[in-house]
Short mmCIF file of C-alpha atoms in Angstrom, two decimals:
data_model
loop_
_atom_site.label_atom_id
_atom_site.label_comp_id
_atom_site.label_asym_id
_atom_site.label_seq_id
_atom_site.Cartn_x
_atom_site.Cartn_y
_atom_site.Cartn_z
CA UNK A 9 -66.31 19.22 -41.46
CA UNK A 10 -62.60 19.35 -42.50
CA UNK A 11 -60.65 16.46 -41.01
CA UNK A 12 -57.43 18.49 -40.87
CA UNK A 13 -58.32 19.66 -37.43
CA UNK A 14 -58.31 16.14 -36.15
CA UNK A 15 -55.00 15.38 -37.79
CA UNK A 16 -53.54 18.58 -36.09
CA UNK A 17 -54.60 17.32 -32.68
CA UNK A 18 -53.09 13.92 -33.02
CA UNK A 19 -49.60 13.43 -31.65
CA UNK A 20 -46.81 13.19 -34.03
CA UNK A 21 -44.65 10.12 -33.99
CA UNK A 22 -41.63 12.34 -33.67
CA UNK A 23 -42.87 14.46 -30.81
CA UNK A 24 -40.71 14.46 -27.58
CA UNK A 25 -41.75 12.07 -24.86
CA UNK A 26 -43.62 13.64 -22.00
CA UNK A 27 -42.76 13.49 -18.34
CA UNK A 28 -44.77 10.29 -17.92
CA UNK A 29 -42.78 8.41 -20.59
CA UNK A 30 -39.43 9.86 -19.43
CA UNK A 31 -39.94 8.33 -15.94
CA UNK A 32 -41.41 5.03 -17.12
CA UNK A 33 -39.75 2.08 -15.45
CA UNK A 34 -38.06 -0.51 -17.48
CA UNK A 35 -39.17 -4.09 -17.50
CA UNK A 36 -36.19 -5.13 -15.47
CA UNK A 37 -37.00 -2.39 -12.80
CA UNK A 38 -40.50 -3.40 -12.77
CA UNK A 39 -39.62 -7.12 -12.28
CA UNK A 40 -37.23 -6.21 -9.40
CA UNK A 41 -39.89 -4.15 -7.58
CA UNK A 42 -42.55 -6.75 -8.06
CA UNK A 43 -40.43 -9.64 -6.73
CA UNK A 44 -42.15 -11.83 -4.03
CA UNK A 45 -40.99 -10.66 -0.55
CA UNK A 46 -40.64 -14.36 0.40
CA UNK A 47 -38.42 -15.00 -2.50
CA UNK A 48 -36.14 -12.10 -1.57
CA UNK A 49 -36.00 -13.53 1.97
CA UNK A 50 -35.04 -16.87 0.70
CA UNK A 51 -32.28 -15.48 -1.56
CA UNK A 52 -30.78 -13.43 1.42
CA UNK A 53 -30.87 -16.65 3.70
CA UNK A 54 -29.04 -18.59 0.87
CA UNK A 55 -26.49 -15.89 0.66
CA UNK A 56 -25.95 -15.84 4.40
CA UNK A 57 -25.62 -19.67 4.50
CA UNK A 58 -23.06 -19.45 1.60
CA UNK A 59 -21.00 -16.96 3.44
CA UNK A 60 -21.14 -19.00 6.72
CA UNK A 61 -19.99 -22.09 4.85
CA UNK A 62 -17.12 -20.28 3.08
CA UNK A 63 -16.00 -18.85 6.40
CA UNK A 64 -15.95 -22.13 8.23
CA UNK A 65 -14.23 -23.90 5.32
CA UNK A 66 -11.59 -21.15 5.12
CA UNK A 67 -10.75 -21.63 8.86
CA UNK A 68 -10.55 -25.41 8.44
CA UNK A 69 -8.85 -25.70 5.13
CA UNK A 70 -5.58 -23.63 4.74
CA UNK A 71 -5.26 -24.55 0.95
CA UNK A 72 -8.80 -23.34 0.32
CA UNK A 73 -8.17 -20.05 2.25
CA UNK A 74 -5.05 -19.41 0.16
CA UNK A 75 -7.13 -19.98 -3.07
CA UNK A 76 -9.52 -17.41 -1.89
CA UNK A 77 -6.81 -14.95 -1.06
CA UNK A 78 -5.16 -15.54 -4.46
CA UNK A 79 -8.46 -14.89 -6.12
CA UNK A 80 -9.01 -11.78 -4.18
CA UNK A 81 -5.43 -10.47 -5.16
CA UNK A 82 -6.02 -11.24 -8.73
CA UNK A 83 -9.33 -9.44 -8.76
CA UNK A 84 -7.74 -6.38 -7.10
CA UNK A 85 -4.91 -6.55 -9.57
CA UNK A 86 -7.41 -6.50 -12.46
CA UNK A 87 -9.34 -3.64 -10.82
CA UNK A 88 -6.22 -1.58 -10.47
CA UNK A 89 -5.31 -2.27 -13.99
CA UNK A 90 -8.65 -1.11 -15.20
CA UNK A 91 -8.45 2.00 -13.09
CA UNK A 92 -5.05 2.84 -14.43
CA UNK A 93 -5.95 2.90 -17.99
CA UNK A 94 -5.88 6.45 -19.31
CA UNK A 95 -4.14 7.78 -16.27
CA UNK A 96 -0.54 9.18 -16.45
CA UNK A 97 2.24 7.18 -14.92
CA UNK A 98 3.07 8.20 -11.39
CA UNK A 99 6.47 9.99 -11.16
CA UNK A 100 9.32 7.70 -9.72
CA UNK A 101 10.20 8.47 -6.17
CA UNK A 102 13.78 9.21 -5.47
CA UNK A 103 15.83 6.91 -3.45
CA UNK A 104 17.19 7.69 -0.04
CA UNK A 105 20.80 8.63 -0.14
CA UNK A 106 22.95 6.00 1.66
CA UNK A 107 26.67 6.26 2.41
CA UNK A 108 29.24 3.79 0.89
CA UNK A 109 29.35 1.26 3.62
CA UNK A 110 29.91 -2.53 3.81
CA UNK A 111 27.24 -4.68 5.51
CA UNK A 112 29.52 -5.00 8.47
CA UNK A 113 29.93 -1.30 8.77
CA UNK A 114 26.22 -0.52 8.36
CA UNK A 115 25.53 -3.00 11.24
CA UNK A 116 28.23 -1.36 13.38
CA UNK A 117 26.86 2.13 12.77
CA UNK A 118 23.30 1.07 13.62
CA UNK A 119 24.40 -0.83 16.79
CA UNK A 120 26.27 2.35 17.99
CA UNK A 121 23.26 4.49 17.18
CA UNK A 122 21.03 2.24 19.19
CA UNK A 123 23.36 2.28 22.20
CA UNK A 124 23.28 6.15 22.14
CA UNK A 125 19.39 6.06 22.12
CA UNK A 126 17.38 5.82 25.29
CA UNK A 127 14.08 5.01 23.56
CA UNK A 128 12.05 1.87 24.33
CA UNK A 129 12.24 0.88 20.66
CA UNK A 130 16.17 1.01 20.65
CA UNK A 131 16.31 -1.07 23.77
CA UNK A 132 14.17 -3.66 22.12
CA UNK A 133 16.26 -3.66 19.08
CA UNK A 134 19.50 -3.87 20.81
CA UNK A 135 18.50 -7.24 22.29
CA UNK A 136 17.78 -8.42 18.64
CA UNK A 137 21.05 -8.81 16.91
CA UNK A 138 19.28 -10.93 14.22
CA UNK A 139 17.15 -7.90 13.44
CA UNK A 140 20.08 -5.63 13.20
CA UNK A 141 21.66 -8.05 10.64
CA UNK A 142 18.38 -8.05 8.70
CA UNK A 143 18.52 -4.27 8.56
CA UNK A 144 22.08 -4.27 7.44
CA UNK A 145 21.38 -6.76 4.66
CA UNK A 146 18.43 -4.60 3.58
CA UNK A 147 20.83 -1.62 3.62
CA UNK A 148 23.01 -3.44 1.12
CA UNK A 149 20.01 -4.53 -1.00
CA UNK A 150 18.59 -1.07 -1.13
CA UNK A 151 21.84 0.52 -2.09
CA UNK A 152 22.38 -1.87 -4.93
CA UNK A 153 18.97 -1.27 -6.45
CA UNK A 154 19.10 2.47 -5.86
CA UNK A 155 22.28 2.99 -7.93
CA UNK A 156 20.20 4.78 -10.57
CA UNK A 157 18.75 7.06 -8.04
CA UNK A 158 15.24 5.59 -8.03
CA UNK A 159 13.55 4.22 -5.01
CA UNK A 160 13.65 0.43 -5.09
CA UNK A 161 10.31 -1.33 -5.46
CA UNK A 162 9.16 -3.72 -2.83
CA UNK A 163 9.09 -6.56 -5.23
CA UNK A 164 12.72 -5.91 -6.31
CA UNK A 165 13.87 -5.47 -2.65
CA UNK A 166 12.33 -8.81 -1.62
CA UNK A 167 13.73 -10.66 -4.74
CA UNK A 168 17.25 -9.42 -3.94
CA UNK A 169 17.02 -10.16 -0.22
CA UNK A 170 16.02 -13.76 -1.33
CA UNK A 171 18.70 -14.26 -3.86
CA UNK A 172 21.64 -12.54 -2.06
CA UNK A 173 20.95 -13.30 1.58
CA UNK A 174 18.36 -16.26 1.52
CA UNK A 175 15.76 -13.95 3.22
CA UNK A 176 12.14 -14.64 2.55
CA UNK A 177 10.02 -11.65 3.50
CA UNK A 178 6.35 -10.85 2.92
CA UNK A 179 5.11 -7.72 1.17
CA UNK A 180 4.23 -6.08 4.46
CA UNK A 181 7.65 -7.08 5.98
CA UNK A 182 9.61 -5.60 3.11
CA UNK A 183 7.58 -2.46 3.13
CA UNK A 184 8.57 -1.87 6.75
CA UNK A 185 12.24 -2.73 6.05
CA UNK A 186 12.34 -0.31 3.30
CA UNK A 187 10.74 2.43 5.52
CA UNK A 188 13.23 1.68 8.23
CA UNK A 189 16.18 1.95 6.02
CA UNK A 190 15.05 5.34 4.84
CA UNK A 191 14.31 6.40 8.32
CA UNK A 192 17.80 5.46 9.48
CA UNK A 193 19.14 7.35 6.40
CA UNK A 194 17.41 10.62 7.52
CA UNK A 195 19.42 13.36 9.04
CA UNK A 196 20.71 12.41 12.48
CA UNK A 197 20.31 8.59 11.78
CA UNK A 198 23.20 6.08 11.65
CA UNK A 199 23.02 5.77 7.87
CA UNK A 200 22.75 9.43 7.06
CA UNK A 201 25.16 10.70 4.32
CA UNK A 202 27.95 12.85 5.73
CA UNK A 203 27.61 16.49 4.61
CA UNK A 204 30.06 17.86 2.01
CA UNK A 205 33.56 18.73 3.08
CA UNK A 206 33.53 22.07 5.09
CA UNK A 207 29.71 22.06 5.30
CA UNK A 208 29.68 21.05 8.96
CA UNK A 209 32.11 23.81 10.16
CA UNK A 210 29.98 26.31 8.20
CA UNK A 211 26.71 24.99 9.76
CA UNK A 212 28.31 25.19 13.26
CA UNK A 213 29.41 28.77 12.66
CA UNK A 214 26.10 29.78 11.33
CA UNK A 215 24.30 28.47 14.49
CA UNK A 216 26.50 30.30 16.96
CA UNK A 217 24.93 32.89 19.01
CA UNK A 218 26.29 36.19 20.48
CA UNK A 219 28.39 34.41 22.92
CA UNK A 220 30.22 32.26 20.40
CA UNK A 221 28.32 29.18 21.65
CA UNK A 222 26.82 26.74 19.24
CA UNK A 223 22.99 26.32 19.30
CA UNK A 224 22.60 22.79 20.89
CA UNK A 225 18.88 23.17 21.52
CA UNK A 226 17.86 21.53 18.21
CA UNK A 227 18.12 17.78 17.55
CA UNK A 228 18.06 16.12 14.22
CA UNK A 229 14.92 14.04 13.60
CA UNK A 230 15.19 10.44 14.47
CA UNK A 231 13.93 7.48 12.49
CA UNK A 232 10.16 7.29 12.68
CA UNK A 233 10.18 3.75 14.12
CA UNK A 234 12.21 0.74 14.54
#
């Protein structure tokens, strides 16, 4: 008998893998699935003890807690850096337009605005002259940094508040200060830029109705929060 038939039936070394070979587990996957359940339970218990110990030490040791936070921030920074590779730079946000005011003038305008407002937030802020002063200082710092028309970063704003006014603020605090300055600079706010010459009279004329009375039903938006 011719042996060529047997050779024809034997699989070729270059033949594609069948379904069984495609779904065959790797050695690592097999080792994971075949692990002793007791070993898995012991590993989970060790991880739980380690977490409890770290939590207790964090509460008792401020320096240790700060090291952990610093490590978390650094890991987040590296992760953001990795994620940003290959992505286009985000467009720079425009700065809020602020009028040409001194620190004292900015504080005066803000105080007058708060006295005209009947909101609970305004009442709270009226009783905090130190807070009004901080907002006026932030107004000055924001305006200096926004000279090129670009919205100041939180880091730059915090650094200028520190160097010029001796204010130390956290990232969350400087974020709120920047938001509040921009809110007060919105239309109807104490730091809104005045309209161009003649625009106000044209706006009033455009809003007049049939009886020649100005439309007073609409109100300019107030800053989002104090």
